[in-house]
PDB file of C-alpha atoms in Angstrom:
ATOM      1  CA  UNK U   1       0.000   0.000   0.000  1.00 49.00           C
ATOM      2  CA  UNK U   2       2.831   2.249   1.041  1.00 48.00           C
ATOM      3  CA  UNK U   3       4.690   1.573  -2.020  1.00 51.00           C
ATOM      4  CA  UNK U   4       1.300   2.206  -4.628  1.00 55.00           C
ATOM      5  CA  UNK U   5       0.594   5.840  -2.740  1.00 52.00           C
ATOM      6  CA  UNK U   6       4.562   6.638  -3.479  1.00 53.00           C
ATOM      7  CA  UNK U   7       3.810   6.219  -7.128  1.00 58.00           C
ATOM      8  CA  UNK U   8       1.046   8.717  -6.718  1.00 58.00           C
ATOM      9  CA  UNK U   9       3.233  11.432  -4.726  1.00 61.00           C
ATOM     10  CA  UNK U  10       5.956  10.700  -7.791  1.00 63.00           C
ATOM     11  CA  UNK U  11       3.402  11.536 -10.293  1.00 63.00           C
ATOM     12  CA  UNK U  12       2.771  14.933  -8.767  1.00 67.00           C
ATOM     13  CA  UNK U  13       6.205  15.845  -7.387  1.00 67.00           C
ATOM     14  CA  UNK U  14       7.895  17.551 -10.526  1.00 70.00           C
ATOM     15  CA  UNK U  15       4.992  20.235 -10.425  1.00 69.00           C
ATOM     16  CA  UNK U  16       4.760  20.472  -6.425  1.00 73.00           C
ATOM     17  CA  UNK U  17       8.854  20.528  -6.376  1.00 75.00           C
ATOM     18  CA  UNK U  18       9.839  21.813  -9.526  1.00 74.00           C
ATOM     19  CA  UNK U  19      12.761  24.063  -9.914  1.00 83.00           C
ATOM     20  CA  UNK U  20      16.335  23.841 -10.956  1.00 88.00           C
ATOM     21  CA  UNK U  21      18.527  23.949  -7.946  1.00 95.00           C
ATOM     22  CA  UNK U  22      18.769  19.739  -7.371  1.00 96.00           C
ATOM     23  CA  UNK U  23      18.878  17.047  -9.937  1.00 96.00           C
ATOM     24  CA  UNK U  24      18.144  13.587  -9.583  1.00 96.00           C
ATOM     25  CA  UNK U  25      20.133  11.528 -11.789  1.00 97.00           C
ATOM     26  CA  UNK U  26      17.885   8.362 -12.220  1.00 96.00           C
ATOM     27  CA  UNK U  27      14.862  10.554 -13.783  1.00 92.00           C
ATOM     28  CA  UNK U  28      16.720  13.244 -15.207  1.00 93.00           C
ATOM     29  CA  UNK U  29      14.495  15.578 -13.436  1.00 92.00           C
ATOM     30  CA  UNK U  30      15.304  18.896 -11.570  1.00 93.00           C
ATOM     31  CA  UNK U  31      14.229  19.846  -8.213  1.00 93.00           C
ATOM     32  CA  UNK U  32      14.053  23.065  -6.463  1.00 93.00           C
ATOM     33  CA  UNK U  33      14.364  20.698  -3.575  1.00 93.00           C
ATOM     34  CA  UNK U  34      14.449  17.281  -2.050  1.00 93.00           C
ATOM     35  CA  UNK U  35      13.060  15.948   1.142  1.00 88.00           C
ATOM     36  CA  UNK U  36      14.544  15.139   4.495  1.00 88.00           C
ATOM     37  CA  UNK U  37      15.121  11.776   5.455  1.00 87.00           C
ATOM     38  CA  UNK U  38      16.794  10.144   8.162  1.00 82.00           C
ATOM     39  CA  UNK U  39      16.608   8.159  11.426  1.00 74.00           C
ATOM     40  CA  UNK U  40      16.189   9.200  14.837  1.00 69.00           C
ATOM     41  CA  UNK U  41      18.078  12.552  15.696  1.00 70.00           C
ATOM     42  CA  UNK U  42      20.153  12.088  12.140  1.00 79.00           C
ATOM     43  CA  UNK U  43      17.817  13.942   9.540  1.00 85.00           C
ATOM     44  CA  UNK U  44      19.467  14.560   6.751  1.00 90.00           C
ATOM     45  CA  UNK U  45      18.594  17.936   4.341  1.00 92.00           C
ATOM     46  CA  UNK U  46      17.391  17.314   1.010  1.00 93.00           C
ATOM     47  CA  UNK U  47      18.389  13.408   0.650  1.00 93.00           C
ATOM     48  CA  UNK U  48      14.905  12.073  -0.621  1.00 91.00           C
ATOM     49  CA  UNK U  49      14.123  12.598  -4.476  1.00 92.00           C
ATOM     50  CA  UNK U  50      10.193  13.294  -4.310  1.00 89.00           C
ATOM     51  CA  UNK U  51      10.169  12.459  -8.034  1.00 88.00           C
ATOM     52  CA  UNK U  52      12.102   8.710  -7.298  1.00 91.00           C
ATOM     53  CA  UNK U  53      12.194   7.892  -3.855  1.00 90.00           C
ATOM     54  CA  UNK U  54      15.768   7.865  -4.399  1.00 94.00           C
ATOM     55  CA  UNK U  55      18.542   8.825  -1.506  1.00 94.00           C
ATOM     56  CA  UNK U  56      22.028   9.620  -1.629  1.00 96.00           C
ATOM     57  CA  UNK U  57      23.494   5.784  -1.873  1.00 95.00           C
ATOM     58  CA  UNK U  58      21.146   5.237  -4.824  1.00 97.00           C
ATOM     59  CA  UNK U  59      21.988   8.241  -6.963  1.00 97.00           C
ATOM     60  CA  UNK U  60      25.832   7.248  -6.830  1.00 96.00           C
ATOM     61  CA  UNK U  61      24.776   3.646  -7.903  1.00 97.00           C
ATOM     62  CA  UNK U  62      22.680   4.887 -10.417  1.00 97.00           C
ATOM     63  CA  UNK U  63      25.935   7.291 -11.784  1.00 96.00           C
ATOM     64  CA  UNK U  64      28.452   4.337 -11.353  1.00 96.00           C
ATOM     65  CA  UNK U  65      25.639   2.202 -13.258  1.00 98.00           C
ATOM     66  CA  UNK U  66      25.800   4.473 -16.076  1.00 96.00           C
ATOM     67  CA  UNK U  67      29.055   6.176 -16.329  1.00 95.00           C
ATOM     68  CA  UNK U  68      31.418   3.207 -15.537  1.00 96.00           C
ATOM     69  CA  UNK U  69      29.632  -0.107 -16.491  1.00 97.00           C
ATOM     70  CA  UNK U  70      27.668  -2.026 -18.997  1.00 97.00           C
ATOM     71  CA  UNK U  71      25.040  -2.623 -16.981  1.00 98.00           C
ATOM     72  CA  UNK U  72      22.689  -0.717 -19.362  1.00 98.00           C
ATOM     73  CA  UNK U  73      24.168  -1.658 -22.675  1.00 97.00           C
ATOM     74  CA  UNK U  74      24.665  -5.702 -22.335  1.00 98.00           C
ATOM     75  CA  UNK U  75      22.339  -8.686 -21.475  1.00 98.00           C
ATOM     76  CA  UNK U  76      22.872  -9.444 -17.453  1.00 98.00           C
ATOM     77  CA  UNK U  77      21.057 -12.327 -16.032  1.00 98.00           C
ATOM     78  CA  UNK U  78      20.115  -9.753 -12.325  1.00 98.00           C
ATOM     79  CA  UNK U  79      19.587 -10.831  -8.947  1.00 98.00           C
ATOM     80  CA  UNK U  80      18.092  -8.582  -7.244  1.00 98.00           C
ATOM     81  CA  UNK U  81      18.357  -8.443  -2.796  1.00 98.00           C
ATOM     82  CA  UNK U  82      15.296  -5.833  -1.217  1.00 96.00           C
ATOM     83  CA  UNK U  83      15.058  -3.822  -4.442  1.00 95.00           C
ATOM     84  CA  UNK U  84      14.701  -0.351  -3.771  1.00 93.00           C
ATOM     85  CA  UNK U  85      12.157   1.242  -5.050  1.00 89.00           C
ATOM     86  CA  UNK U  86      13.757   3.853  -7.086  1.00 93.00           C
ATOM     87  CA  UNK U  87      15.199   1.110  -9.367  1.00 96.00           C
ATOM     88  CA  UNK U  88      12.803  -1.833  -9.171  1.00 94.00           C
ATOM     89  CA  UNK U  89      10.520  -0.768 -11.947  1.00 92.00           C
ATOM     90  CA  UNK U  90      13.005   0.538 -14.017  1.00 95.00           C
ATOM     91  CA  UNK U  91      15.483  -2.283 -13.635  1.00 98.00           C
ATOM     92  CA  UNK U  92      12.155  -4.602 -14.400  1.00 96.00           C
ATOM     93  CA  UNK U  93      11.554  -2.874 -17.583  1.00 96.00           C
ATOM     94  CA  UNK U  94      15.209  -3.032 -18.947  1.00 98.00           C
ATOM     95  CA  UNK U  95      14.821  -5.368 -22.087  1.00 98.00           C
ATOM     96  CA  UNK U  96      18.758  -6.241 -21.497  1.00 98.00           C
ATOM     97  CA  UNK U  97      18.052  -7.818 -18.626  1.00 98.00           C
ATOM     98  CA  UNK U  98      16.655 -10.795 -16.923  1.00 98.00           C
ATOM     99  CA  UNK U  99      15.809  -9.197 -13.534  1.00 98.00           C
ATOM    100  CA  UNK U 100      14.854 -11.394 -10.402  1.00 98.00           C
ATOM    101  CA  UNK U 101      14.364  -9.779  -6.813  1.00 98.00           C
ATOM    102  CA  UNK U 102      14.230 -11.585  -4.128  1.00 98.00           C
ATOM    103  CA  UNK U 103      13.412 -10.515   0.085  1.00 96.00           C
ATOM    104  CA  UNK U 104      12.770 -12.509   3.388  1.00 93.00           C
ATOM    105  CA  UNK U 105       9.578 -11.093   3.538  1.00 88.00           C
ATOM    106  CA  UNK U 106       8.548  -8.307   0.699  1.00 86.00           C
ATOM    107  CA  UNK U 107       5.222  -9.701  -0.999  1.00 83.00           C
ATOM    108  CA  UNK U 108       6.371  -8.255  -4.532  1.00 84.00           C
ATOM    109  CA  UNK U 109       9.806 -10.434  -4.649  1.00 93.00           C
ATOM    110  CA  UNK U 110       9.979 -13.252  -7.376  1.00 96.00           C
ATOM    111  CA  UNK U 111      12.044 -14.914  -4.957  1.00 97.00           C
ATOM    112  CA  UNK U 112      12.233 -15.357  -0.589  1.00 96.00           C
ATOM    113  CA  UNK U 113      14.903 -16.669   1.323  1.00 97.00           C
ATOM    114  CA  UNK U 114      17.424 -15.898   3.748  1.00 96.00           C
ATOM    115  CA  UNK U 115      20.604 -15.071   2.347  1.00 97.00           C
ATOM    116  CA  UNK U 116      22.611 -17.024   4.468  1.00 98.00           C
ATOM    117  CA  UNK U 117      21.725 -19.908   1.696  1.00 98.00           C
ATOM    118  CA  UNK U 118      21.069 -18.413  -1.183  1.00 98.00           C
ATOM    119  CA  UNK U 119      19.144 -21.410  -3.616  1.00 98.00           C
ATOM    120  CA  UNK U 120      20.233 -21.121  -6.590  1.00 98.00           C
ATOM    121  CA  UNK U 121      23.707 -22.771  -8.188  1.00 98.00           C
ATOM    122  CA  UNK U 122      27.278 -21.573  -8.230  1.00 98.00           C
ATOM    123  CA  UNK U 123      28.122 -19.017 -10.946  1.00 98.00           C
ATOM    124  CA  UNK U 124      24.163 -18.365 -11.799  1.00 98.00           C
ATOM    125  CA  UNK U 125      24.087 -14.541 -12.219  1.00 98.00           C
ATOM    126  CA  UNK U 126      26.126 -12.061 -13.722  1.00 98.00           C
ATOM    127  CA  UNK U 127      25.069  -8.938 -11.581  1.00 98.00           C
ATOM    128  CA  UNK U 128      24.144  -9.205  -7.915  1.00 98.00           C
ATOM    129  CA  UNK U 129      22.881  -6.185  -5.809  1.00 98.00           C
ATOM    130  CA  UNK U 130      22.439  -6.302  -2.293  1.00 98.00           C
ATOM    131  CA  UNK U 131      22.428  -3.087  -0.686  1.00 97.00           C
ATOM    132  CA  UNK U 132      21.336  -1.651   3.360  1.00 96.00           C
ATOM    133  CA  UNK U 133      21.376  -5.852   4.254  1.00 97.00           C
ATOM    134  CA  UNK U 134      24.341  -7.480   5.627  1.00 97.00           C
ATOM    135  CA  UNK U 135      23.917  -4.483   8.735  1.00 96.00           C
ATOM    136  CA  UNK U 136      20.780  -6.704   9.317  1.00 95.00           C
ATOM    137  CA  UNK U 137      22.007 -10.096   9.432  1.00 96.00           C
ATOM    138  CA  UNK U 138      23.303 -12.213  11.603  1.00 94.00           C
ATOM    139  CA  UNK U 139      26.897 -13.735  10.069  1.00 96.00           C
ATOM    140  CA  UNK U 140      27.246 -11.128   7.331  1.00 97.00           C
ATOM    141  CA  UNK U 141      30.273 -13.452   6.547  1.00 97.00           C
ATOM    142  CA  UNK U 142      28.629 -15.790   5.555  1.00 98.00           C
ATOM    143  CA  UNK U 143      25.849 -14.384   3.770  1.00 98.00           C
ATOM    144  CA  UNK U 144      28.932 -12.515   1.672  1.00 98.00           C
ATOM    145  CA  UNK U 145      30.248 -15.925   0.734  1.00 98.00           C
ATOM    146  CA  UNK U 146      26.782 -17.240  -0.510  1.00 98.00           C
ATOM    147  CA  UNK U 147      26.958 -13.537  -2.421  1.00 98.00           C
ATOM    148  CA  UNK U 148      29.683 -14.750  -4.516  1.00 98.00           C
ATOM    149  CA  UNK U 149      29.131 -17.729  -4.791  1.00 98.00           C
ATOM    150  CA  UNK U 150      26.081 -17.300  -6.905  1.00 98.00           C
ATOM    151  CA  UNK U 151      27.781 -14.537  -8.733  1.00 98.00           C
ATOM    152  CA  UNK U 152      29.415 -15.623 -12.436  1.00 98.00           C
ATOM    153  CA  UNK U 153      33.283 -14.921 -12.953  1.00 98.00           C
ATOM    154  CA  UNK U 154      33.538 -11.584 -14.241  1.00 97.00           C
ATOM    155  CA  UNK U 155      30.403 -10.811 -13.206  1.00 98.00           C
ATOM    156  CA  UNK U 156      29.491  -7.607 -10.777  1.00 98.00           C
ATOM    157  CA  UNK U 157      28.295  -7.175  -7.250  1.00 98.00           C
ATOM    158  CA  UNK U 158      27.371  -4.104  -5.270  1.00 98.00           C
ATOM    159  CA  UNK U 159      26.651  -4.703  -1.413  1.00 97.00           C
ATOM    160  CA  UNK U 160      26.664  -1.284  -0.054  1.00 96.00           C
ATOM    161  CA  UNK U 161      26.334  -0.857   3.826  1.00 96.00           C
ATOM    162  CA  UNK U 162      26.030   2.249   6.206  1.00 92.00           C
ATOM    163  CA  UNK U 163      29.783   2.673   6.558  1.00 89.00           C
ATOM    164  CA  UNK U 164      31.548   4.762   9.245  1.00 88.00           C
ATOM    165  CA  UNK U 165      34.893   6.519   7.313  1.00 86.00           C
ATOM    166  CA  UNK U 166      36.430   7.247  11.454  1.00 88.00           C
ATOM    167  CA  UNK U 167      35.918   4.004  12.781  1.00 91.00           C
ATOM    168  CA  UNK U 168      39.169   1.686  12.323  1.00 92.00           C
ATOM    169  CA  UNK U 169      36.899  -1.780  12.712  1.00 95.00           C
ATOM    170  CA  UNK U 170      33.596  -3.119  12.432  1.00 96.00           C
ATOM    171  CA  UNK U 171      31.505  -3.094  15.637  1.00 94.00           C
ATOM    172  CA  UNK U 172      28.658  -6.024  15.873  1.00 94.00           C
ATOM    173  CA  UNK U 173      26.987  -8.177  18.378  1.00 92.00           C
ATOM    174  CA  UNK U 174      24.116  -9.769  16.625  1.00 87.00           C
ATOM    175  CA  UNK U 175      23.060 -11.398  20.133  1.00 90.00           C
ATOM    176  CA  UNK U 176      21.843  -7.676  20.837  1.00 93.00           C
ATOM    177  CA  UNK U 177      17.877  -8.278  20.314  1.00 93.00           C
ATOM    178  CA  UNK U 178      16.459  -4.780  22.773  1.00 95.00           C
ATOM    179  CA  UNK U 179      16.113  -1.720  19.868  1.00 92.00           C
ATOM    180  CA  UNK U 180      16.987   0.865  22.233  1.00 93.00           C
ATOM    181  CA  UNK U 181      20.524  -0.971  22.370  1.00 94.00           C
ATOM    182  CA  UNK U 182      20.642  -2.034  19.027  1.00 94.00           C
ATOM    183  CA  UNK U 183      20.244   1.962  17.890  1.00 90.00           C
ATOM    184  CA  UNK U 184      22.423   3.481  20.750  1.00 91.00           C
ATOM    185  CA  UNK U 185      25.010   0.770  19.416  1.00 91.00           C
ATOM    186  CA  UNK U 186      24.619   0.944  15.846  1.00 92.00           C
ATOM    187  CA  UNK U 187      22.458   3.752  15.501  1.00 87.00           C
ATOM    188  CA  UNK U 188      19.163   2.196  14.082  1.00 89.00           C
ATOM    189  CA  UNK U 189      16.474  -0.751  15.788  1.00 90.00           C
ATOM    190  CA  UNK U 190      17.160  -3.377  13.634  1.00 92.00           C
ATOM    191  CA  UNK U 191      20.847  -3.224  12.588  1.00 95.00           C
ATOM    192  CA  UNK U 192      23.197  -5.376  14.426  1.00 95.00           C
ATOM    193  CA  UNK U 193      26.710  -3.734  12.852  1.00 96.00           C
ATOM    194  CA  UNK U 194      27.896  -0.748  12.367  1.00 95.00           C
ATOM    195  CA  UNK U 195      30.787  -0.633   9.070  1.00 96.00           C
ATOM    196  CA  UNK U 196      34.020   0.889  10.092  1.00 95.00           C
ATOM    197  CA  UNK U 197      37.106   0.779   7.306  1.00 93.00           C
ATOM    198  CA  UNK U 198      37.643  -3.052   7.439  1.00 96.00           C
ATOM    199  CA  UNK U 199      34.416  -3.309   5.404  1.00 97.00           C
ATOM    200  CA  UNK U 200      36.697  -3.746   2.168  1.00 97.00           C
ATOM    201  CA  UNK U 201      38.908  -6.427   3.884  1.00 97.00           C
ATOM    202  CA  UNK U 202      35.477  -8.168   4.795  1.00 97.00           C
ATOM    203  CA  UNK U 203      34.437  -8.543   1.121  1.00 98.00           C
ATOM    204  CA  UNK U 204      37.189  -9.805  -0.040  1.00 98.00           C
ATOM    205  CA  UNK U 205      37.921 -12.852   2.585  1.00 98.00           C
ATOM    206  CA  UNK U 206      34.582 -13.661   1.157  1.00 97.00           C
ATOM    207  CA  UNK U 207      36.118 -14.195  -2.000  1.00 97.00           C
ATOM    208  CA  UNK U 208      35.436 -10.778  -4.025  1.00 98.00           C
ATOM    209  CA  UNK U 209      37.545  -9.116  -5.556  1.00 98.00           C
ATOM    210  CA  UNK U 210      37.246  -5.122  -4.432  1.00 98.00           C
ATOM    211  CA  UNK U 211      37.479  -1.896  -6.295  1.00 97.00           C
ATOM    212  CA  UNK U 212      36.797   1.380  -4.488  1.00 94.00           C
ATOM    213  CA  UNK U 213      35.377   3.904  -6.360  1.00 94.00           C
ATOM    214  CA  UNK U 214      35.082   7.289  -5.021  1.00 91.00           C
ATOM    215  CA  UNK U 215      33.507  10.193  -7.250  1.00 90.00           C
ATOM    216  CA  UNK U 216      34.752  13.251  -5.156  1.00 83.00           C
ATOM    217  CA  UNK U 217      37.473  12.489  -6.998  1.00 81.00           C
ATOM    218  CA  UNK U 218      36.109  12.945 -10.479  1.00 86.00           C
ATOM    219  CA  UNK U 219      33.141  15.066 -10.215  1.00 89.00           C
ATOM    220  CA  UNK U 220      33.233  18.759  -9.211  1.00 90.00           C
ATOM    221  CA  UNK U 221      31.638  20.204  -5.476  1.00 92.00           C
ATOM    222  CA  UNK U 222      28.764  21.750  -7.818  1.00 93.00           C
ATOM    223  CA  UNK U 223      27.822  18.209  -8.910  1.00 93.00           C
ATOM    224  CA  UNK U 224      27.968  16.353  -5.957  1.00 93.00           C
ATOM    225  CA  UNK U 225      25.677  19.442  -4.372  1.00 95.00           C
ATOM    226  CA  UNK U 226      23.427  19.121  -7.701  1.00 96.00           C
ATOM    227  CA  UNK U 227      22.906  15.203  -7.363  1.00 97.00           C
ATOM    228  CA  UNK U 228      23.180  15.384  -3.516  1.00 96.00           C
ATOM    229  CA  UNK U 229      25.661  12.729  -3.675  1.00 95.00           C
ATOM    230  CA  UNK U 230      26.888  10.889  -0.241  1.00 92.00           C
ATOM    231  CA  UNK U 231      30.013  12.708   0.496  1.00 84.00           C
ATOM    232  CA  UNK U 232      32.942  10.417   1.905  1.00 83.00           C
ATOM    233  CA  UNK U 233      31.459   7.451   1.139  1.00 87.00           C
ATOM    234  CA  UNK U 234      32.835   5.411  -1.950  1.00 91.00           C
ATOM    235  CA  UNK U 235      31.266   2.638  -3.683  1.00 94.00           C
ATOM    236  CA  UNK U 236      32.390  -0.898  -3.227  1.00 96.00           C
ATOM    237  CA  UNK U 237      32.947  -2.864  -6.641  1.00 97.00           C
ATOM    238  CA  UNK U 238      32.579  -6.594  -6.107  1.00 98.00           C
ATOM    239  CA  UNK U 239      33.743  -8.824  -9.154  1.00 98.00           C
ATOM    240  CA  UNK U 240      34.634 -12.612  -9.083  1.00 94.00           C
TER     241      UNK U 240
END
């Protein structure tokens, strides 16, 4: 239900927020603002794209998608982990593509399981997204291993993760189960992890190989600003 009335707000929100100042990349459609989002105390100014539902993480996948990949040009066979929104339909529409989603519990999935054991064979999919997840589960290890393993040789993974820059090492204690802990600790109810720097060194004992990329140092402080971009964070670059 919550995700039908978004479409509705979407249809309306390049007349109610129309103007020039912000751009969301996945629409191609200017903004004279965005919405707040955030969690708790942390509200972040103009993160939300009324037009796509998209926030900062998905705007720099989105870019990445587009400027440094194939993704949009070749056939991919896609697995898809808790679509977001701002892609799902889009992604689903791709002709390139044969797109599958699958979520523990999300009643518009193809597919449910836990990824801890992902069913499907070794080397099955060429592009494997799985972002805002392994926070939530219990051995992210191992649901990083099943990750890869599913993924083809050559093939591409994104598994982006709230990700602390100042913290040396990844805190976690998934036997934390009261939310008022779990958000002092790792700043939201249901997350038992919070990312520090050794997030790289964690994909890759997994098996991936990782590539960091990090637009502040290609695109200018005007289009970062413009696409309200996640400053500091990079993007992590699985491939097999």
């Amino acid at each position: 239900m919550l995700i039908r009335l978004s479409y509705i707000v979407q249809f309306f929100a390049p007349v109610i927020y129309g103007g020039s100042k912000f751009t969301d990349p996945i629409d191609g459609k200017s903004y004279r603002k965005f919405l707040p989002y955030g969690y708790g105390g942390n509200i972040r100014e103009n993160a939300l794209s009324p037009g796509t539902n998209s926030l900062e993480r998905h705007r720099l996948m989105w870019l990445y998608l587009k400027r440094d990949s194939d993704f949009f040009t070749k056939n991919h066979k896609v697995l898809h982990i808790a679509p977001e929104q701002c892609f799902y339909g889009r992604f689903r529409k791709m002709d390139n593509l044969d797109y599958s989603t699958a979520d523990l519990n999300s009643p518009i999935a193809d597919y449910s399981f836990d990824i801890h054991e992902i069913p499907f064979e070794d080397n099955s999919y060429d592009v494997v997204f799985c972002n805002h997840v392994l926070e939530h589960v219990t051995d992210d290890q191992q649901c990083m291993r099943e990750l890869c393993r599913v993924l083809k040789p050559g093939g591409l993974a994104i598994a982006q993760v709230p990700w602390i820059p100042e913290q040396e090492v990844t805190v976690e204690d998934p036997t934390i189960t009261d939310p008022k802990e779990r958000e002092r600790l790792f700043g939201q109810y249901d997350h038992v992890r919070k990312y520090g720097k050794d997030y790289q060194d964690r994909l890759e004992k997994a098996g991936f190989k990782v590539t960091r990329v990090d637009y502040s140092e290609e695109l200018s402080e005007e289009e970062f600003e413009r696409y309200r971009l996640p400053k500091g964070e990079p993007l992590f670059v699985c491939t097999k």
